[in-house]
PDB file of C-alpha atoms in Angstrom:
ATOM      1  CA  ASN A 251       3.360 -19.539 -30.704  1.00 66.00           C
ATOM      2  CA  THR A 252       0.325 -17.438 -31.533  1.00 69.00           C
ATOM      3  CA  VAL A 253       1.019 -15.538 -34.853  1.00 68.00           C
ATOM      4  CA  MET A 254      -1.126 -12.513 -35.750  1.00 66.00           C
ATOM      5  CA  PRO A 255      -3.692 -13.224 -38.291  1.00 72.00           C
ATOM      6  CA  SER A 256      -2.756 -11.353 -41.833  1.00 71.00           C
ATOM      7  CA  LEU A 257       0.551  -9.857 -40.341  1.00 74.00           C
ATOM      8  CA  ALA A 258       2.493 -13.048 -39.687  1.00 76.00           C
ATOM      9  CA  PHE A 259       4.405 -11.349 -36.472  1.00 77.00           C
ATOM     10  CA  PRO A 260       4.352 -13.365 -33.616  1.00 83.00           C
ATOM     11  CA  GLY A 261       2.088 -12.528 -30.738  1.00 78.00           C
ATOM     12  CA  GLY A 262       4.990 -11.048 -28.472  1.00 83.00           C
ATOM     13  CA  VAL A 263       4.967  -7.900 -31.161  1.00 85.00           C
ATOM     14  CA  SER A 264       1.704  -6.872 -29.414  1.00 84.00           C
ATOM     15  CA  PHE A 265       3.706  -6.133 -26.594  1.00 91.00           C
ATOM     16  CA  LEU A 266       6.549  -3.711 -27.960  1.00 93.00           C
ATOM     17  CA  PRO A 267       4.568  -0.530 -27.494  1.00 94.00           C
ATOM     18  CA  VAL A 268       4.317  -0.953 -23.675  1.00 96.00           C
ATOM     19  CA  ILE A 269       7.918  -2.169 -23.658  1.00 97.00           C
ATOM     20  CA  LEU A 270       9.160   0.902 -25.626  1.00 97.00           C
ATOM     21  CA  GLY A 271       6.915   3.149 -23.293  1.00 97.00           C
ATOM     22  CA  GLY A 272       8.599   2.061 -20.398  1.00 97.00           C
ATOM     23  CA  ALA A 273      12.136   2.480 -22.125  1.00 97.00           C
ATOM     24  CA  LEU A 274      11.472   6.132 -22.735  1.00 97.00           C
ATOM     25  CA  VAL A 275       9.917   6.732 -19.168  1.00 96.00           C
ATOM     26  CA  CYS A 276      13.032   5.278 -17.804  1.00 97.00           C
ATOM     27  CA  LEU A 277      15.429   7.365 -20.036  1.00 96.00           C
ATOM     28  CA  PHE A 278      13.527  10.732 -18.883  1.00 91.00           C
ATOM     29  CA  SER A 279      13.607   9.632 -15.347  1.00 92.00           C
ATOM     30  CA  LEU A 280      17.349   9.054 -15.763  1.00 93.00           C
ATOM     31  CA  GLU A 281      17.666  12.432 -17.331  1.00 90.00           C
ATOM     32  CA  ARG A 282      16.085  14.261 -14.715  1.00 86.00           C
ATOM     33  CA  LEU A 283      17.886  12.482 -12.006  1.00 89.00           C
ATOM     34  CA  ALA A 284      21.251  13.151 -14.132  1.00 90.00           C
ATOM     35  CA  GLY A 285      20.286  16.993 -14.068  1.00 87.00           C
ATOM     36  CA  ARG A 286      19.082  17.095 -10.383  1.00 87.00           C
ATOM     37  CA  PHE A 287      23.058  15.630  -9.398  1.00 90.00           C
ATOM     38  CA  ALA A 288      24.523  17.886 -11.799  1.00 90.00           C
ATOM     39  CA  GLY A 289      22.868  21.050  -9.857  1.00 86.00           C
ATOM     40  CA  LEU A 290      20.983  22.223 -12.830  1.00 82.00           C
ATOM     41  CA  PRO A 291      17.625  24.040 -11.958  1.00 75.00           C
ATOM     42  CA  VAL A 292      14.573  21.656 -12.001  1.00 70.00           C
ATOM     43  CA  ASP A 293      11.164  23.191 -13.462  1.00 70.00           C
ATOM     44  CA  ALA A 294       9.349  22.598 -10.107  1.00 64.00           C
ATOM     45  CA  ASP A 295      11.960  24.461  -8.238  1.00 55.00           C
ATOM     46  CA  GLN A 296      11.653  27.646 -10.528  1.00 54.00           C
ATOM     47  CA  TYR A 297       7.734  27.783 -10.178  1.00 51.00           C
ATOM     48  CA  ALA A 298       7.908  27.572  -6.021  1.00 58.00           C
ATOM     49  CA  THR A 299      10.200  30.327  -5.906  1.00 58.00           C
ATOM     50  CA  GLY A 300       8.477  32.588  -8.765  1.00 58.00           C
ATOM     51  CA  GLU A 301      11.146  32.779 -10.893  1.00 58.00           C
ATOM     52  CA  GLU A 302      10.377  31.598 -14.450  1.00 58.00           C
ATOM     53  CA  GLY A 303      13.185  31.449 -16.895  1.00 55.00           C
ATOM     54  CA  LEU A 304      12.830  33.076 -19.955  1.00 52.00           C
TER      55      LEU A 304
END
């Protein structure tokens, strides 16, 4: 039960940026996987074939 000085927040609040960053990475990964399963073009595939979308 450590309290951060001058903020009066519990010590666990210092881990929120790491947790939120991990959640954003998971959301990004799920979005990319859903696009792949839906058959949408993926950026890496466009560059491999030389077809750049405008």
